Amino acid sequence: MSGNWIEVCAADEIDEEDVIRFDHGGRTFAVYRSPDDEYFATDGLCTHEHIHLADGLVMDDIIECPKHNGRFNYKTGQAKGAPVCVNLKTYPVKVEAGSVFIALG
Amino acid sequence: MGCIVIVGAGECGARAAFALREKGYDGRIKLIGAEPHLPYERPPLSKDGLKAQLPPKHVADAERYAAAGIEVLTDAPVTSIDRAEKRVTLADGSAIAYDRLLLTTGARARTIAGTGDAPRRIRTLRTHADAEEIRRELAPERKLAIIGGGFIGLELAATARRLGATVILIEGLTRILSRGVPEDIAAVVAERHRAEGVDIRCSAKIDRIDADDRSARIALAGDETVEADLVVVGIGAVPNTELAAAAGLSIENGIAVDATLQTSDPDIYAAGDCCSFPLCHYGDRRIRLEAWRNAQDQGTLVAGNLLGAGEAITSVPWFWSDQYDLTLQIAGLADGASTTVRRDLSDGAFILFHLDDSGRLLSASGIGPGNAVARDIRLAEMLIAAGKRPDPQALVSPETKLKALLAA
Ligand SMILES: Cc1cc2nc3c(=O)[nH]c(=O)nc-3n(C[C@H](O)[C@H](O)[C@H](O)COP(=O)(O)OP(=O)(O)OC[C@H]3O[C@@H](n4cnc5c(N)ncnc54)[C@H](O)[C@@H]3O)c2cc1C
Ligand code: FES
């Protein structure tokens, strides 16, 4: 499938239960580290008004948008509550040799 | 089966309708609104939506209502409620029976007495139709006078400046945003508006306003007259309670509801901008909010209660405003605070935390570019909801993560 793995950052550059913004090839992504120490990636902009989700708050498996508190499950991309109704696209993530990589399709 | 009728097709009514389905209700839902549009978001009407002349930003499109089996009636003002017969009557004379009734009639812009006969040059901003009319006048070479230094007036001022119009803003009190916004934050807002060329006049007293087809004139005490192509009055909103009052429901600065959003009639609930309710975090003080997220939260909660959940409202008030590239966010209510501490973030952003005598966090307000304050305000909201007494020094230091205080 997608052999296109892009290095994001060192694994410890993202705090547990937190998110960072990652820009690549003119696109923007949000890369998450869950409370149980797994890594995930989604499109970087909220589907409500194109706000950077990386400024939002991670709680368990939820990313909450900083602008109007729309919620997504960042593991599945599913929109979890008003005002958001369109899901987020997710991307495969792997951690290798202490670095986080995401696969861009 | 049964039928739940919702009067008022705005943010709150729409959210309640969908939440009824999400909670498993399978009876009929009728969402009845006076405006010609499907429910839409009002916040863009003074911000980017106004600037870019966008069509109404619908809360949901027609397909979603259809898929959820929600019948939406637009252009259909409800004129009376018959509580004995449990039905509402529409302006066209038709009647609709309900098992449970939800009132989400919102609020309307407050006007200045005696200016109603000059509607073309003296306007208010509440609906998409209002925004369309105002937008026509926002151009270079045009002069806009805004009466009232509250959020809507200030957001309109920012948008008008972006479109090149000349703007004068007239405020009767000694400063803008005197209701609910700390002075230090209001000062940042005022300074920015002045830097953008808005002529802000505080402590101004208006003697008279008159208008003809072409322009309006505001006579200020002290012999000054302000001429403008358009005057927009932004002096707050009045809850739409007439329908409820005529039906004999209790009114108290809004349709009075209990903590479960039930009115004085057990089959009728009210939610959103139109209702006043007791707020548990602040000693059950009765308040009425005009805030977008409150409309959503109450819409969701009331749906459960229409189905018998009996849950009390516990959300902490939360509000935001966008002006230029600045965003202001406020969580909680600062009244009764005895201590204020300040947390400085990067790019000039800062947050003020307000605590009471016992050290309990009551409110947090922040301002900064983009979403600089959002995460901390959200965590502050959670601290308030949890009734926390955080160490003021920890609040001051940007190195301390507020998330850690929540766990403490
Ligand atoms: C210009 C503007 C900017 C705003 N910006 C922000 C912001 O930045 N942040 C924020 O938190 N909040 C903001 N708000 C406030 C927010 O939009 C409101 O809190 C929210 O719309 C309240 O929703 P509601 O459904 O309770 O009431 P409304 O949105 O007022 O909807 C009520 C609806 O009921 C209808 N109705 C009334 N009576 C009847 C009747 N008898 N029969 C049928 N229909 C009836 C009305 O026509 C209306 O469509 C803004 C408001 C405005 C006007
Ligand atoms: S921009 Fe994300 S919820 Fe509105």
PDB file of C-alpha atoms in Angstrom, chain B residues 239 241 250-259 261-262 270-279 285-289 298:
ATOM      1  CA  PRO B 239     -35.434  37.165  25.458  1.00  0.00           C
ATOM      2  CA  THR B 241     -40.820  35.369  26.233  1.00  0.00           C
ATOM      3  CA  SER B 250     -43.480  32.002  34.844  1.00  0.00           C
ATOM      4  CA  ILE B 251     -41.140  34.624  33.466  1.00  0.00           C
ATOM      5  CA  GLU B 252     -38.100  35.964  35.255  1.00  0.00           C
ATOM      6  CA  ASN B 253     -35.675  37.728  32.912  1.00  0.00           C
ATOM      7  CA  GLY B 254     -36.465  34.932  30.456  1.00  0.00           C
ATOM      8  CA  ILE B 255     -38.754  31.925  30.587  1.00  0.00           C
ATOM      9  CA  ALA B 256     -38.118  30.693  34.128  1.00  0.00           C
ATOM     10  CA  VAL B 257     -37.030  27.049  34.265  1.00  0.00           C
ATOM     11  CA  ASP B 258     -35.667  24.821  37.016  1.00  0.00           C
ATOM     12  CA  ALA B 259     -32.299  23.095  36.876  1.00  0.00           C
ATOM     13  CA  LEU B 261     -34.992  23.225  32.175  1.00  0.00           C
ATOM     14  CA  GLN B 262     -38.640  22.522  32.985  1.00  0.00           C
ATOM     15  CA  ALA B 270     -37.363  25.910  27.627  1.00  0.00           C
ATOM     16  CA  ALA B 271     -33.686  26.180  26.711  1.00  0.00           C
ATOM     17  CA  GLY B 272     -31.070  28.489  25.205  1.00  0.00           C
ATOM     18  CA  ASP B 273     -31.089  32.284  25.037  1.00  0.00           C
ATOM     19  CA  CYS B 274     -34.791  32.507  25.947  1.00  0.00           C
ATOM     20  CA  CYS B 275     -34.628  30.943  29.431  1.00  0.00           C
ATOM     21  CA  SER B 276     -33.312  31.817  32.871  1.00  0.00           C
ATOM     22  CA  PHE B 277     -32.100  28.956  35.043  1.00  0.00           C
ATOM     23  CA  PRO B 278     -30.369  28.333  38.381  1.00  0.00           C
ATOM     24  CA  LEU B 279     -26.648  27.705  37.975  1.00  0.00           C
ATOM     25  CA  ARG B 285     -28.015  31.981  41.141  1.00  0.00           C
ATOM     26  CA  ARG B 286     -30.612  32.490  38.412  1.00  0.00           C
ATOM     27  CA  ILE B 287     -28.991  33.621  35.177  1.00  0.00           C
ATOM     28  CA  ARG B 288     -29.769  33.840  31.512  1.00  0.00           C
ATOM     29  CA  LEU B 289     -26.979  33.275  29.019  1.00  0.00           C
ATOM     30  CA  GLN B 298     -28.936  22.991  26.998  1.00  0.00           C
TER      31      GLN B 298
END
